[in-house]
Structure formats: structure tokens, C-alpha cells
Short mmCIF file of C-alpha atoms and ligand atoms in Angstrom, two decimals:
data_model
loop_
_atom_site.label_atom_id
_atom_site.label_comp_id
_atom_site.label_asym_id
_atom_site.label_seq_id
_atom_site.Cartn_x
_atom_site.Cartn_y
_atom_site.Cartn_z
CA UNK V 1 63.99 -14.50 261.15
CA UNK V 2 61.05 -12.86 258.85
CA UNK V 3 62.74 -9.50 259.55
CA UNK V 4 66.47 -11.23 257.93
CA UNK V 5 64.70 -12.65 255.41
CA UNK V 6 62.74 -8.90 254.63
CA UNK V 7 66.11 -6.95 254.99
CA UNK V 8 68.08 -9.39 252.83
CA UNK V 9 65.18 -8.94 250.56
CA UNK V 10 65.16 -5.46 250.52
CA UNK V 11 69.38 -5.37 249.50
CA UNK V 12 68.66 -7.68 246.70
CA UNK V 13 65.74 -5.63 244.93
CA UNK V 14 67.77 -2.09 245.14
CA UNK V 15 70.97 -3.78 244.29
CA UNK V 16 68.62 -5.35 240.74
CA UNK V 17 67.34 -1.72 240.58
CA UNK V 18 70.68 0.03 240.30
CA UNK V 19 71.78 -2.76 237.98
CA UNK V 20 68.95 -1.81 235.65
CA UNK V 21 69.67 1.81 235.96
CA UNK V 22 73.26 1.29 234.98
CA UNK V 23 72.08 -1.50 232.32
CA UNK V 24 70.10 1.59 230.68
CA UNK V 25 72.27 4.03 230.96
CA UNK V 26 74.74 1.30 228.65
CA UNK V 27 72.42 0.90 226.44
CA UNK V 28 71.56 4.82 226.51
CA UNK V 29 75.15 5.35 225.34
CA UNK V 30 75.62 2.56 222.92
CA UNK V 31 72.77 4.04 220.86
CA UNK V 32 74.31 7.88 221.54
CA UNK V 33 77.36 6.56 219.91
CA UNK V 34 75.64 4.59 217.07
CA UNK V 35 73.95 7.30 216.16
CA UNK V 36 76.90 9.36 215.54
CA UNK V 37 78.83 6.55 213.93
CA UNK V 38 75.43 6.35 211.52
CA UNK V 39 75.41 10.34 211.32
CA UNK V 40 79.44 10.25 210.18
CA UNK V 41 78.73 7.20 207.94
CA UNK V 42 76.12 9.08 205.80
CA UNK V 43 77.83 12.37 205.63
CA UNK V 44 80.94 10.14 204.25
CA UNK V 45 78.84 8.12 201.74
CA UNK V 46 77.11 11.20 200.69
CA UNK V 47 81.22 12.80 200.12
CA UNK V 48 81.46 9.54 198.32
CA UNK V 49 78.65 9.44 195.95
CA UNK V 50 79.47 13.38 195.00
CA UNK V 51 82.70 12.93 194.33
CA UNK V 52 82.18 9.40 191.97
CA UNK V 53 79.26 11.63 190.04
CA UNK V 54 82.06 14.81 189.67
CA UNK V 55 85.52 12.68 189.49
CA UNK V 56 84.87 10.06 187.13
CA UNK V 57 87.83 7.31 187.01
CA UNK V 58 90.27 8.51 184.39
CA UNK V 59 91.02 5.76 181.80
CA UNK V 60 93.51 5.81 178.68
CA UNK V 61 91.89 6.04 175.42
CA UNK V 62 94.14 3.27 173.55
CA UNK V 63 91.42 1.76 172.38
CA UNK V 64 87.42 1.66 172.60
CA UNK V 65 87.61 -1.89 173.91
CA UNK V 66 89.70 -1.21 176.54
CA UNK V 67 87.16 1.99 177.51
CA UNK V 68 84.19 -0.39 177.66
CA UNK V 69 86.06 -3.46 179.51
CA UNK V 70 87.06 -0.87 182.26
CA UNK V 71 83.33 0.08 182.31
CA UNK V 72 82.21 -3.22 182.89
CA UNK V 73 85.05 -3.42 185.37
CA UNK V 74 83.67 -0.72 187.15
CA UNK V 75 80.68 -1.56 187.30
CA UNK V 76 80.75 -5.14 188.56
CA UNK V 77 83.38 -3.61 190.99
CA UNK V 78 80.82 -1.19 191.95
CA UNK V 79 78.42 -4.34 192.52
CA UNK V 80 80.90 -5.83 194.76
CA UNK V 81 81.42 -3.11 196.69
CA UNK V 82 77.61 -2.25 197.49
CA UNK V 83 77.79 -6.13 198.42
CA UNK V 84 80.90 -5.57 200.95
CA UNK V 85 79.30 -2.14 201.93
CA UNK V 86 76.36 -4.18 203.42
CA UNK V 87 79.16 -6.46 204.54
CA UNK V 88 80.51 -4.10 206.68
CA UNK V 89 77.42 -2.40 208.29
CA UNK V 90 76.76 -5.77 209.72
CA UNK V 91 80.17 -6.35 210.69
CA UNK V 92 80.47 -2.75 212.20
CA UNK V 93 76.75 -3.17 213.96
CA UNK V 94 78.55 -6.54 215.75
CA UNK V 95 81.96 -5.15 216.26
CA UNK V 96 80.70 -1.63 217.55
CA UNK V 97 78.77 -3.55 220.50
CA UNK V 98 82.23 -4.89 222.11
CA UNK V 99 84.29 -0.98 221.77
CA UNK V 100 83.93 2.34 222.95
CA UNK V 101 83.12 5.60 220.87
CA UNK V 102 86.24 6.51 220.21
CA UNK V 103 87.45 2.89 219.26
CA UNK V 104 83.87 2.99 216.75
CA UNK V 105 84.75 6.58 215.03
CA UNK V 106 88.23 5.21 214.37
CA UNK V 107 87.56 2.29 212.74
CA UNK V 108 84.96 3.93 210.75
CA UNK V 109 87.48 6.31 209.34
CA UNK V 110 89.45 3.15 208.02
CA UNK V 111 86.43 0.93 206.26
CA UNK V 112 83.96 3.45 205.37
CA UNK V 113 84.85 3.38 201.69
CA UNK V 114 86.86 0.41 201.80
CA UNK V 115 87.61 -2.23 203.39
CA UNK V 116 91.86 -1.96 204.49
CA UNK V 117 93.43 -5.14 205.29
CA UNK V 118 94.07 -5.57 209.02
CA UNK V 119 97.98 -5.55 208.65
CA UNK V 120 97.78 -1.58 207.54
CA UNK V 121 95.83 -0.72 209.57
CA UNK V 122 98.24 0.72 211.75
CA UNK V 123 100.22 2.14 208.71
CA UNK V 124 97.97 5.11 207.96
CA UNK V 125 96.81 7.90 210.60
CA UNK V 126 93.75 9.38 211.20
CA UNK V 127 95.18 12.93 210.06
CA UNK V 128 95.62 11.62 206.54
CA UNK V 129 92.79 9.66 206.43
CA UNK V 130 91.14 13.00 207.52
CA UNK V 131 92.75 14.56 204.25
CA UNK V 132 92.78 11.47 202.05
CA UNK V 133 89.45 8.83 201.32
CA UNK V 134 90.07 5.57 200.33
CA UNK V 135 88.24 4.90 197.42
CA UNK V 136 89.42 1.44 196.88
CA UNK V 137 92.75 -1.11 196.01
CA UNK V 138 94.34 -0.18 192.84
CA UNK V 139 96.56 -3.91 191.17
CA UNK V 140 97.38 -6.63 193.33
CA UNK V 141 98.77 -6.20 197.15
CA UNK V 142 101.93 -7.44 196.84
CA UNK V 143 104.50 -8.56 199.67
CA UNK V 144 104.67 -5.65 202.00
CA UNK V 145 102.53 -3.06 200.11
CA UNK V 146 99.58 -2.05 198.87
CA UNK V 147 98.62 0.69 196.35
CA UNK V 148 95.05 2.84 197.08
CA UNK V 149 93.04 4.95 195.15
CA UNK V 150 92.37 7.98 197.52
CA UNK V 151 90.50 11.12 197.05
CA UNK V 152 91.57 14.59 198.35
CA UNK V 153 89.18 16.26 200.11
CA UNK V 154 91.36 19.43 199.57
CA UNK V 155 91.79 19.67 195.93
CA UNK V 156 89.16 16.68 195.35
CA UNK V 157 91.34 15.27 192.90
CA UNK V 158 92.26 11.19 192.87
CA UNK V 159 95.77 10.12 193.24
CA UNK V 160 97.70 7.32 194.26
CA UNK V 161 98.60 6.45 197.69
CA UNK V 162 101.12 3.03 198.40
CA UNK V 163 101.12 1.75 202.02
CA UNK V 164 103.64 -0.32 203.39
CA UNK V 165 103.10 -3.03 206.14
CA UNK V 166 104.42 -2.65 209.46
CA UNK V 167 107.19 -4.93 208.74
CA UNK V 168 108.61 -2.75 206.09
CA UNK V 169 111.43 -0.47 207.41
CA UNK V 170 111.37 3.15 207.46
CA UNK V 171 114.73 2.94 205.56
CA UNK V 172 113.34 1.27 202.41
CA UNK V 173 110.64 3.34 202.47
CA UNK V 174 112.24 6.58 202.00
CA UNK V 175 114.78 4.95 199.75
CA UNK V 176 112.02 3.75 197.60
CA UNK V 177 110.75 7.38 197.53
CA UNK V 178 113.94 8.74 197.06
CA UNK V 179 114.38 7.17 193.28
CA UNK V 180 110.85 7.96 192.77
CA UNK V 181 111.23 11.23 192.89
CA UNK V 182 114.61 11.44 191.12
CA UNK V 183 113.02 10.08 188.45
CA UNK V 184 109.86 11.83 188.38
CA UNK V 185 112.28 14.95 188.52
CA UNK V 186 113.64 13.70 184.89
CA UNK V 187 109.76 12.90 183.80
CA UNK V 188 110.28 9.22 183.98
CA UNK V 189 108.09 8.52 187.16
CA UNK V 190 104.47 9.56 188.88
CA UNK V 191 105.66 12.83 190.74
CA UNK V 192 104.85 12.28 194.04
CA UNK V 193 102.98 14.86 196.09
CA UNK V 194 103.37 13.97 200.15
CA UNK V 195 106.66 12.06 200.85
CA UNK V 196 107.21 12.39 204.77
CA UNK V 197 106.42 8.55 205.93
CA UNK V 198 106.92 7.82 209.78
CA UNK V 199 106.12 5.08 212.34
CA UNK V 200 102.27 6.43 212.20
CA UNK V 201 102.45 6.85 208.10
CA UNK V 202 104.08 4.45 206.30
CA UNK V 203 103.47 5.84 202.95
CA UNK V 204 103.70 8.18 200.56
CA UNK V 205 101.04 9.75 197.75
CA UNK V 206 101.56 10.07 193.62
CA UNK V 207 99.93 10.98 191.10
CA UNK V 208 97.66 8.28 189.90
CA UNK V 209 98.24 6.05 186.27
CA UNK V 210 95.17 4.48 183.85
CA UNK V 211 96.80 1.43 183.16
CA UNK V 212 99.56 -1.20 183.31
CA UNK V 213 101.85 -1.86 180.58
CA UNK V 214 100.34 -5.65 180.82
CA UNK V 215 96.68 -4.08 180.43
CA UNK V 216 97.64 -1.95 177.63
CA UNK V 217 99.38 -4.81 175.51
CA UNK V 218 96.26 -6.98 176.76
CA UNK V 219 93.78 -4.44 174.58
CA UNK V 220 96.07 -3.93 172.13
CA UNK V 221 96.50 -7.50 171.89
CA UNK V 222 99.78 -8.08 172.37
CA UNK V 223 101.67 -5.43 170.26
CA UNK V 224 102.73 -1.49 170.50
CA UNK V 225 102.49 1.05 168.73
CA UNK V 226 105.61 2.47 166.69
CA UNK V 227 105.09 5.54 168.83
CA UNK V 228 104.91 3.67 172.20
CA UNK V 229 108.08 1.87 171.77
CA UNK V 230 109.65 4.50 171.12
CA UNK V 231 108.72 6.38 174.04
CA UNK V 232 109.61 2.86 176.15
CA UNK V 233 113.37 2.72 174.53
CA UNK V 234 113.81 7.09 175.42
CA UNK V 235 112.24 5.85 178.99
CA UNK V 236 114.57 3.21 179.77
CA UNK V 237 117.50 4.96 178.12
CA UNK V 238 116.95 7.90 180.11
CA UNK V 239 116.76 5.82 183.46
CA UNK V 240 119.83 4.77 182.88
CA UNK V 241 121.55 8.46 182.01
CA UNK V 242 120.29 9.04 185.56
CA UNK V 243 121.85 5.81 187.28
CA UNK V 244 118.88 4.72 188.68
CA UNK V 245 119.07 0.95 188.03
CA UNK V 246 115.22 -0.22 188.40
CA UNK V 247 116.03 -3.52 188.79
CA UNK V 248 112.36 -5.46 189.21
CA UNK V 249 111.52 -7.78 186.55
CA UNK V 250 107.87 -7.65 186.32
CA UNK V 251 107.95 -5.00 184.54
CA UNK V 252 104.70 -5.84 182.79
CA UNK V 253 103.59 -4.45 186.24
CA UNK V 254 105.77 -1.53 186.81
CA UNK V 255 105.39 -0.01 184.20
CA UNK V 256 102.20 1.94 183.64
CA UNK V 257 100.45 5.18 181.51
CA UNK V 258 98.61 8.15 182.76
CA UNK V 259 95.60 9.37 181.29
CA UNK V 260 97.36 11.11 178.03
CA UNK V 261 99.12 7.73 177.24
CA UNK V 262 102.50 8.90 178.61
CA UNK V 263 104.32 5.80 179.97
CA UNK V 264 106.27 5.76 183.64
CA UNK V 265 108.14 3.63 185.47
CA UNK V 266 106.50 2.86 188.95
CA UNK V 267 107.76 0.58 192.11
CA UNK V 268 111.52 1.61 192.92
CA UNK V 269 111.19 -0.65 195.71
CA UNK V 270 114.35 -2.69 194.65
CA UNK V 271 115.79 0.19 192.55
CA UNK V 272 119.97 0.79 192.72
CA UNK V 273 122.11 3.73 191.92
CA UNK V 274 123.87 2.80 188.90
CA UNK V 275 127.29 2.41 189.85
CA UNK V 276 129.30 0.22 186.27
CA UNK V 277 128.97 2.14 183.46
CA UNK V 278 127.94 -1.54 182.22
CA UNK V 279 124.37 -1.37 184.61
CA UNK V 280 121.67 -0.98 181.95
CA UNK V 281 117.97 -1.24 182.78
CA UNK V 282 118.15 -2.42 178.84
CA UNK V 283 117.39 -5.59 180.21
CA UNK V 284 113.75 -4.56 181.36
CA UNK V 285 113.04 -4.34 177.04
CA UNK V 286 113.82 -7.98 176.76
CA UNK V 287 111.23 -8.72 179.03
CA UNK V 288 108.83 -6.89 177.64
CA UNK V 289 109.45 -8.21 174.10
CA UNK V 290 108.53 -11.85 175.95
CA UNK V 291 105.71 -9.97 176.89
CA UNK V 292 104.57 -9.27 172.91
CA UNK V 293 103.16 -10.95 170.23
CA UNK V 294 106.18 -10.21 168.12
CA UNK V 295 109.36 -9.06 169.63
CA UNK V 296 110.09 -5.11 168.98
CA UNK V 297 113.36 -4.67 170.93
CA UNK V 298 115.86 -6.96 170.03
CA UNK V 299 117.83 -4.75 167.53
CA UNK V 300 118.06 -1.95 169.83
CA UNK V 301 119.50 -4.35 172.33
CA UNK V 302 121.89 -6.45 170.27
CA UNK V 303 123.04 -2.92 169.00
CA UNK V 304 123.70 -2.38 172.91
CA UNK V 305 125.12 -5.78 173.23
CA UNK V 306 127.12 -4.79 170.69
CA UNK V 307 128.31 -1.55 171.87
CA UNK V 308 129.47 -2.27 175.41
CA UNK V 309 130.43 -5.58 174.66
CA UNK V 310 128.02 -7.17 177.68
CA UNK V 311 124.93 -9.50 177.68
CA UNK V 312 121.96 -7.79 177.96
CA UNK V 313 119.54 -10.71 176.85
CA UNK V 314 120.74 -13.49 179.17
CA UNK V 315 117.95 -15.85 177.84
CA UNK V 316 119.17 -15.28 174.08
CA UNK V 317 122.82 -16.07 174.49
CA UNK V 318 121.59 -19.52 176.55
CA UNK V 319 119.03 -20.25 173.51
CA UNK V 320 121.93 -19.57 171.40
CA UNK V 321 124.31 -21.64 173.05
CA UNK V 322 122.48 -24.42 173.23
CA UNK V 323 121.35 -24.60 169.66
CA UNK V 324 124.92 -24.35 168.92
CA UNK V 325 125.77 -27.52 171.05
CA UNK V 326 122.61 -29.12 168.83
CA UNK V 327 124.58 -28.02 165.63
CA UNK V 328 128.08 -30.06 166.89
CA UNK V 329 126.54 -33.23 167.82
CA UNK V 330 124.43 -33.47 164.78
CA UNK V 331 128.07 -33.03 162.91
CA UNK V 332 129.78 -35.63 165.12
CA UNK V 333 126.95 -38.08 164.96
CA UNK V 334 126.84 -37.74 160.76
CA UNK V 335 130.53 -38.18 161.23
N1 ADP C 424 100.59 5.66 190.62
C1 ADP C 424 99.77 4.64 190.43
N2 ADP C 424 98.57 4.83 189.81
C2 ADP C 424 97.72 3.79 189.61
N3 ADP C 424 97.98 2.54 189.98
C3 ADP C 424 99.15 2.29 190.59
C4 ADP C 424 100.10 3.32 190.86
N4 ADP C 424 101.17 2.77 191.48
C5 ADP C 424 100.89 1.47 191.59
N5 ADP C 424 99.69 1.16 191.06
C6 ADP C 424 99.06 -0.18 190.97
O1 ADP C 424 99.46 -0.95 192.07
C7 ADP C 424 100.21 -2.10 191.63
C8 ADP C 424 101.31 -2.40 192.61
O2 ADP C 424 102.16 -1.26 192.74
P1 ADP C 424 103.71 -1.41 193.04
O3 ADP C 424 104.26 -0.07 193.35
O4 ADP C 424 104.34 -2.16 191.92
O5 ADP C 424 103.66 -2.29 194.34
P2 ADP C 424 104.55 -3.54 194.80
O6 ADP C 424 105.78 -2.97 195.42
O7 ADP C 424 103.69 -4.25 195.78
O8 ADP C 424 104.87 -4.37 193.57
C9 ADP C 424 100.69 -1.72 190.23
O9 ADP C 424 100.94 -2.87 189.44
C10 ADP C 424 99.53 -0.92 189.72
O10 ADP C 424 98.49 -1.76 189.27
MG1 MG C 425 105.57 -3.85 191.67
#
């Protein structure tokens, strides 16, 4: 019986040993690969913090305000970042413990410099990211993209790089591209510099604007310039000469200026090919004259109105109908 019991014995303490050898030799490679992962994540933020000191954020001088609001911007978004940089360490130290190496050095590409949403994940590879940093989200996400600021580690210049959910078909995606560069062709768009999107990219790169139309008239406070509506009227006018119908009302949004204050239209995600000699995007200046203090582009387009005999500004002729139908039943009631 005492020799069972001793043999028995014996199994269970070299089984425990080889458990322990394989339980360090675990841990022996966890902290292999977390030291690389640290090793990678230096080198990157030490890329990062170069490149911010050398490529400072280009910003349109419209007006000194605007200049220190976007500095103030910065730097509370520079705050918030160091915050979600901490973030992440922690979140990478906890998350790192349940993959393997390669899983680790993957996901650090991705969140390094910022943080991409789970649901693109899958819409960028690790070739581009291995060309292209993401710096950090440029405007609001909207419905199946989102627009980055990246940095080229090849020319280390900044530009603009819009990636498309999963969702989003391959189709659209090149079409979208496909006006964009027409237009930026003819000057009126961001030319775009890598435009080959596939099931492991959906994207595609531009160059990269200051500002929205809606920031600009927010620091100019709600008015343009003589000069800048001028340049909007040639912008849309010249759209339309090259029947690309841009057809996206927020316009306020779309619409933006690069660092010399040259406007350009952006998001051809719903754009047409202009197909009536009667498609204008002349309708685009009537929402932007809702957008100002005091309206700047009705003449030119009642002159339009006018000319092709077709409504541009739908909301006028209902304003004017109904104050018309005010007019006849004040006559019939003093009747
Ligand atoms: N080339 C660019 N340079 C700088 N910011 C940009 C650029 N393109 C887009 N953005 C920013 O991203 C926002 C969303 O871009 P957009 O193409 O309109 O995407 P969506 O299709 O989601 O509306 C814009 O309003 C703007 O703030
Ligand atoms: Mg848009």
C-alpha cells in the first residue's frame, strides 16, 4: 500500500514540476513579446513626437482668432490624447495577456497613435499602416466613413486619408473616388494621391484641407469675403461645366480650404454625372446663404432661375407662395 501511495506520489510531484516549467516558460514568452511590443511602441512615439515638433498642423490664416482657437484646440486635444494614450497602455497591458505576438504587434500598429474604431479595423492593412501613421480623426465619423489625419513616413508630409466601413461596397467606393478625382483634375477637389481600395483597403488618401466652410464662416462670424464668394460661385459653376452633380446638402461640411485659403469641394459620396442640362449644383449656394449672416447669393441664383427657367431655391418659391396665399385672404376677408 505505502509503495502505491509513494509511486502515486512520485507522478503527482513531476507532473506539478513540468507544469511549472511550462508555466515559466509562458510567462518567459509573454515578457519576450512585451518587451518588443514596448521596444516598437517607443520607437513609434519617438516617430511621433519628431514629426509633431517638424510638421506642425497647417491652419488657414483667415483670421488671428481662428489661429489661436485652433491652438487651444490643439492643445486640449493634445491633453486628451496623452489621457487616452495612458488609456490604451492599460488596455493593451490587459488585452496583450489573452493574444499571441503576432496578434500584440498588429494591434499595436492600429492604436499606437490613435485609437481606430473597432468597425475599421479591418478596413486598413498593415502595409499602409506601415507607410501611413494615424495621427488622429479629422470632423465627425459619419455613416460609413471616417476621415484620418495620417503622416507619410516616405515624404513625411500629412494628408488626408477617408476609410470606409466594411459595409460600404467596393463599388461606391471607387465611384466616390472617381468624381474626386475628376474634379480635382479641373482644380475643384483635394487631388488624391493613392486611389487603389480593395477588400483589405477600403480607402483612399488626399491631400489634406485647414478648415470647413462652417469653421471659416464661424471665425468670420457668419459672412465672406467679396473675394471668397466669388471663388465659391466660379467653384460651383465650374462643377457643373464638368457634370459632376455633388448632390449632398451639408455643404457647410463639404466644403472646405487648404492652407492658402483656396476653397474645394470634398465628399462625392452621393455625387451624379450631370445628365439635364437643367442639373445645377446652384442649389448648394442657397444653402450656404442659410448658412450666413446676410444672404450673398441670391442674385446670382434668381439670375439662374431666370435663365433656365427652373427653381433653384425650392425654399424661396414655397416662402413666396405662401405669403402670396396671406396676401388673397387678407383681400377676401376686407372684402
Ligand atoms: N481632405 C481633407 N482634409 C481635411 N479634413 C477632411 C478632408 N476630407 C474630409 N475631412 C474632414 O472629415 C469630415 C468628413 O468628411 P466627408 O468626406 O464629408 O465624410 P462623410 O462621407 O462621412 O460625410 C469633413 O467634414 C472634414 O471635417
Ligand atoms: Mg460629408
Amino acid at each position: 500500500m505505502d509503495l502505491v501511495i509513494g509511486f502515486l506520489g512520485g507522478i503527482l510531484i513531476s507532473h506539478t514540476i513540468s507544469c511549472q516549467k511550462g508555466g515559466a516558460k509562458l510567462i518567459e514568452a509573454r515578457h519576450r513579446a512585451q518587451k518588443k511590443v514596448n521596444e516598437r511602441r517607443d520607437k513609434r512615439l519617438r516617430e511621433l513626437k519628431k514629426m509633431r515638433i517638424t510638421q506642425p498642423e497647417v491652419h488657414t490664416e483667415i483670421s488671428g482668432e481662428s489661429e489661436r482657437e485652433s491652438e487651444s484646440e490643439s492643445e486640449s486635444e493634445r491633453e486628451s490624447e496623452s489621457e487616452s494614450e495612458s488609456e490604451r497602455e492599460s488596455e493593451q497591458e490587459t488585452w496583450y495577456s489573452a493574444r499571441s505576438e503576432e496578434e500584440v504587434s498588429e494591434k499595436e500598429d492600429h492604436c499606437i497613435s490613435y485609437q481606430l474604431p473597432r468597425e475599421y479595423q479591418h478596413s486598413i492593412s498593415r502595409d499602409i499602416l506601415k507607410e501611413y501613421i494615424i495621427i488622429s480623426k479629422l470632423g465627425t465619423p459619419g455613416k460609413d466613413g471616417i476621415v484620418l489625419c495620417v503622416y507619410s513616413t516616405k515624404d513625411k508630409r500629412q494628408y488626408a486619408m477617408k476609410v470606409f466601413k466594411k459595409g460600404k461596397s467596393l463599388k461606391n467606393i471607387k465611384q466616390e473616388i472617381f468624381f474626386q478625382k475628376k474634379a480635382a483634375r479641373h482644380g475643384l477637389a483635394p487631388p488624391i494621391i493613392w486611389d487603389t481600395p480593395d477588400e483589405k483597403n477600403r480607402l483612399f488618401i488626399m491631400e489634406k484641407m485647414s478648415d470647413t466652410l462652417e469653421s471659416v464662416l464661424r471665425t468670420q462670424r457668419g459672412t465672406l469675403t467679396k473675394a471668397q464668394t466669388k471663388q465659391i460661385i466660379v467653384l460651383v459653376r465650374r462643377l457643373d461645366d464638368i457634370h459632376i452633380l455633388h448632390n449632398d446638402e451639408n455643404i457647410g461640411k463639404n466644403m472646405m480650404v487648404n492652407s492658402s485659403g483656396h476653397f474645394y469641394f470634398i465628399d462625392f459620396g452621393f455625387s451624379k454625372k450631370i445628365k439635364k442640362n437643367t442639373q445645377t449644383n446652384m442649389g448648394l449656394l442657397t444653402v450656404i446663404d442659410r448658412l450666413l449672416k446676410k444672404p450673398v447669393f441670391h442674385n446670382v441664383v434668381s439670375k439662374e432661375e431666370k435663365k433656365t427657367g427652373k427653381t433653384i431655391d425650392v425654399r424661396k418659391k414655397v416662402r413666396d407662395a405662401m405669403k402670396d396665399r396671406i396676401k388673397q385672404r387678407i383681400k377676401e376677408l376686407k372684402r
